Amino acid sequence: MSRSSQPAPATPPPHAQRRWPRRVVVALVGFEALLALAGAAYEVRGLLVSRATEPGAAVALAASALLLAVALVLGARGLLAGRRGVRAPLLVWQVLQLAVGLPQFGGGTTWAGLLLSVPAALVLAGLFSRDVLPDPER
């Protein structure tokens, strides 16, 4: 068989070659969802193990953190699928998370500031990147 009769190797479309930045942003949003889930578990543990002074507030915080984790997972799935509508809620959450994380550096809890601010800044930058933008046809 001659070389000219072999089919040329298929090259993936240009948008398929740039999927790894989107996957990195999706992984970071998933990490944020895990942080929210850890916050919900911490509140539930506080209700079960120790005597909470405000059990109603602890339940509300746990439920809010759980809802946030679900929303972040849905946003990550939508971003991975290339849906345009998930960018706005993810952008808003990143700004809010930065607003909470940045003051932690001056308050003596640098670890919390790093845990909140670094992923939020990376996701925020990634959401404006051309490689992470959803496909135009969706």
GROMACS .gro file of C-alpha atoms in nm:
model
  138
    1MET     CA    1   0.000   0.000   0.000
    2SER     CA    2   0.146   0.332  -0.102
    3ARG     CA    3   0.175   0.626   0.129
    4SER     CA    4  -0.065   0.836  -0.078
    5SER     CA    5  -0.351   0.588  -0.044
    6GLN     CA    6  -0.349   0.597   0.338
    7PRO     CA    7  -0.601   0.833   0.494
    8ALA     CA    8  -0.460   1.144   0.653
    9PRO     CA    9  -0.473   1.149   1.032
   10ALA     CA   10  -0.771   1.340   1.160
   11THR     CA   11  -0.685   1.655   1.347
   12PRO     CA   12  -0.922   1.770   1.618
   13PRO     CA   13  -1.099   2.101   1.569
   14PRO     CA   14  -0.921   2.404   1.722
   15HIS     CA   15  -1.171   2.442   2.009
   16ALA     CA   16  -1.116   2.078   2.111
   17GLN     CA   17  -0.741   2.134   2.144
   18ARG     CA   18  -0.793   2.403   2.408
   19ARG     CA   19  -1.014   2.212   2.651
   20TRP     CA   20  -0.759   2.174   2.929
   21PRO     CA   21  -0.793   2.533   3.061
   22ARG     CA   22  -1.168   2.480   3.090
   23ARG     CA   23  -1.109   2.156   3.278
   24VAL     CA   24  -0.873   2.332   3.518
   25VAL     CA   25  -1.139   2.597   3.592
   26VAL     CA   26  -1.402   2.323   3.636
   27ALA     CA   27  -1.171   2.142   3.881
   28LEU     CA   28  -1.121   2.463   4.080
   29VAL     CA   29  -1.497   2.522   4.097
   30GLY     CA   30  -1.531   2.161   4.214
   31PHE     CA   31  -1.274   2.235   4.486
   32GLU     CA   32  -1.484   2.533   4.594
   33ALA     CA   33  -1.786   2.305   4.611
   34LEU     CA   34  -1.589   2.070   4.838
   35LEU     CA   35  -1.501   2.365   5.061
   36ALA     CA   36  -1.870   2.458   5.088
   37LEU     CA   37  -1.955   2.097   5.166
   38ALA     CA   38  -1.687   2.092   5.437
   39GLY     CA   39  -1.842   2.406   5.586
   40ALA     CA   40  -2.183   2.238   5.595
   41ALA     CA   41  -2.033   1.929   5.759
   42TYR     CA   42  -1.858   2.146   6.018
   43GLU     CA   43  -2.187   2.311   6.113
   44VAL     CA   44  -2.367   1.976   6.137
   45ARG     CA   45  -2.084   1.837   6.350
   46GLY     CA   46  -2.115   2.138   6.578
   47LEU     CA   47  -2.486   2.064   6.619
   48LEU     CA   48  -2.431   1.697   6.698
   49VAL     CA   49  -2.117   1.704   6.911
   50SER     CA   50  -2.129   2.028   7.103
   51ARG     CA   51  -2.411   2.236   7.232
   52ALA     CA   52  -2.475   2.508   6.980
   53THR     CA   53  -2.585   2.835   7.134
   54GLU     CA   54  -2.795   2.912   6.826
   55PRO     CA   55  -2.907   2.581   6.673
   56GLY     CA   56  -3.139   2.750   6.426
   57ALA     CA   57  -2.856   2.960   6.287
   58ALA     CA   58  -2.633   2.654   6.263
   59VAL     CA   59  -2.900   2.467   6.065
   60ALA     CA   60  -2.949   2.766   5.836
   61LEU     CA   61  -2.574   2.795   5.775
   62ALA     CA   62  -2.543   2.423   5.704
   63ALA     CA   63  -2.836   2.432   5.461
   64SER     CA   64  -2.698   2.742   5.286
   65ALA     CA   65  -2.353   2.585   5.249
   66LEU     CA   66  -2.509   2.267   5.114
   67LEU     CA   67  -2.715   2.463   4.858
   68LEU     CA   68  -2.404   2.656   4.758
   69ALA     CA   69  -2.213   2.331   4.704
   70VAL     CA   70  -2.493   2.198   4.482
   71ALA     CA   71  -2.503   2.524   4.285
   72LEU     CA   72  -2.126   2.515   4.232
   73VAL     CA   73  -2.138   2.154   4.112
   74LEU     CA   74  -2.416   2.242   3.867
   75GLY     CA   75  -2.216   2.541   3.749
   76ALA     CA   76  -1.906   2.328   3.697
   77ARG     CA   77  -2.104   2.072   3.499
   78GLY     CA   78  -2.257   2.345   3.285
   79LEU     CA   79  -1.919   2.504   3.219
   80LEU     CA   80  -1.772   2.168   3.123
   81ALA     CA   81  -2.061   2.114   2.883
   82GLY     CA   82  -1.998   2.457   2.728
   83ARG     CA   83  -2.317   2.632   2.837
   84ARG     CA   84  -2.294   3.009   2.829
   85GLY     CA   85  -2.548   3.074   3.105
   86VAL     CA   86  -2.328   2.942   3.384
   87ARG     CA   87  -2.061   3.210   3.354
   88ALA     CA   88  -2.258   3.488   3.524
   89PRO     CA   89  -2.341   3.302   3.848
   90LEU     CA   90  -1.987   3.168   3.868
   91LEU     CA   91  -1.845   3.518   3.819
   92VAL     CA   92  -2.066   3.659   4.092
   93TRP     CA   93  -1.964   3.383   4.332
   94GLN     CA   94  -1.594   3.439   4.265
   95VAL     CA   95  -1.626   3.811   4.344
   96LEU     CA   96  -1.814   3.733   4.665
   97GLN     CA   97  -1.559   3.472   4.764
   98LEU     CA   98  -1.276   3.719   4.705
   99ALA     CA   99  -1.460   3.975   4.917
  100VAL     CA  100  -1.461   3.725   5.203
  101GLY     CA  101  -1.115   3.580   5.145
  102LEU     CA  102  -0.903   3.892   5.103
  103PRO     CA  103  -0.974   4.042   5.450
  104GLN     CA  104  -0.864   3.712   5.606
  105PHE     CA  105  -0.501   3.800   5.532
  106GLY     CA  106  -0.511   4.094   5.773
  107GLY     CA  107  -0.708   3.913   6.039
  108GLY     CA  108  -0.448   3.653   6.126
  109THR     CA  109  -0.607   3.366   5.934
  110THR     CA  110  -0.382   3.367   5.630
  111TRP     CA  111  -0.458   3.001   5.558
  112ALA     CA  112  -0.828   3.083   5.518
  113GLY     CA  113  -0.744   3.377   5.294
  114LEU     CA  114  -0.532   3.155   5.071
  115LEU     CA  115  -0.794   2.881   5.065
  116LEU     CA  116  -1.065   3.123   4.956
  117SER     CA  117  -0.881   3.384   4.748
  118VAL     CA  118  -0.643   3.181   4.532
  119PRO     CA  119  -0.905   2.952   4.371
  120ALA     CA  120  -1.146   3.244   4.331
  121ALA     CA  121  -0.883   3.460   4.157
  122LEU     CA  122  -0.781   3.174   3.927
  123VAL     CA  123  -1.140   3.091   3.834
  124LEU     CA  124  -1.220   3.459   3.782
  125ALA     CA  125  -0.923   3.497   3.548
  126GLY     CA  126  -1.012   3.171   3.376
  127LEU     CA  127  -1.371   3.272   3.312
  128PHE     CA  128  -1.243   3.567   3.108
  129SER     CA  129  -1.000   3.352   2.914
  130ARG     CA  130  -1.076   3.277   2.551
  131ASP     CA  131  -0.983   2.910   2.606
  132VAL     CA  132  -1.246   2.869   2.879
  133LEU     CA  133  -1.526   3.055   2.707
  134PRO     CA  134  -1.813   2.828   2.611
  135ASP     CA  135  -1.846   2.720   2.251
  136PRO     CA  136  -2.022   2.988   2.041
  137GLU     CA  137  -2.293   2.752   1.917
  138ARG     CA  138  -2.428   2.684   2.267
   0.00000   0.00000   0.00000
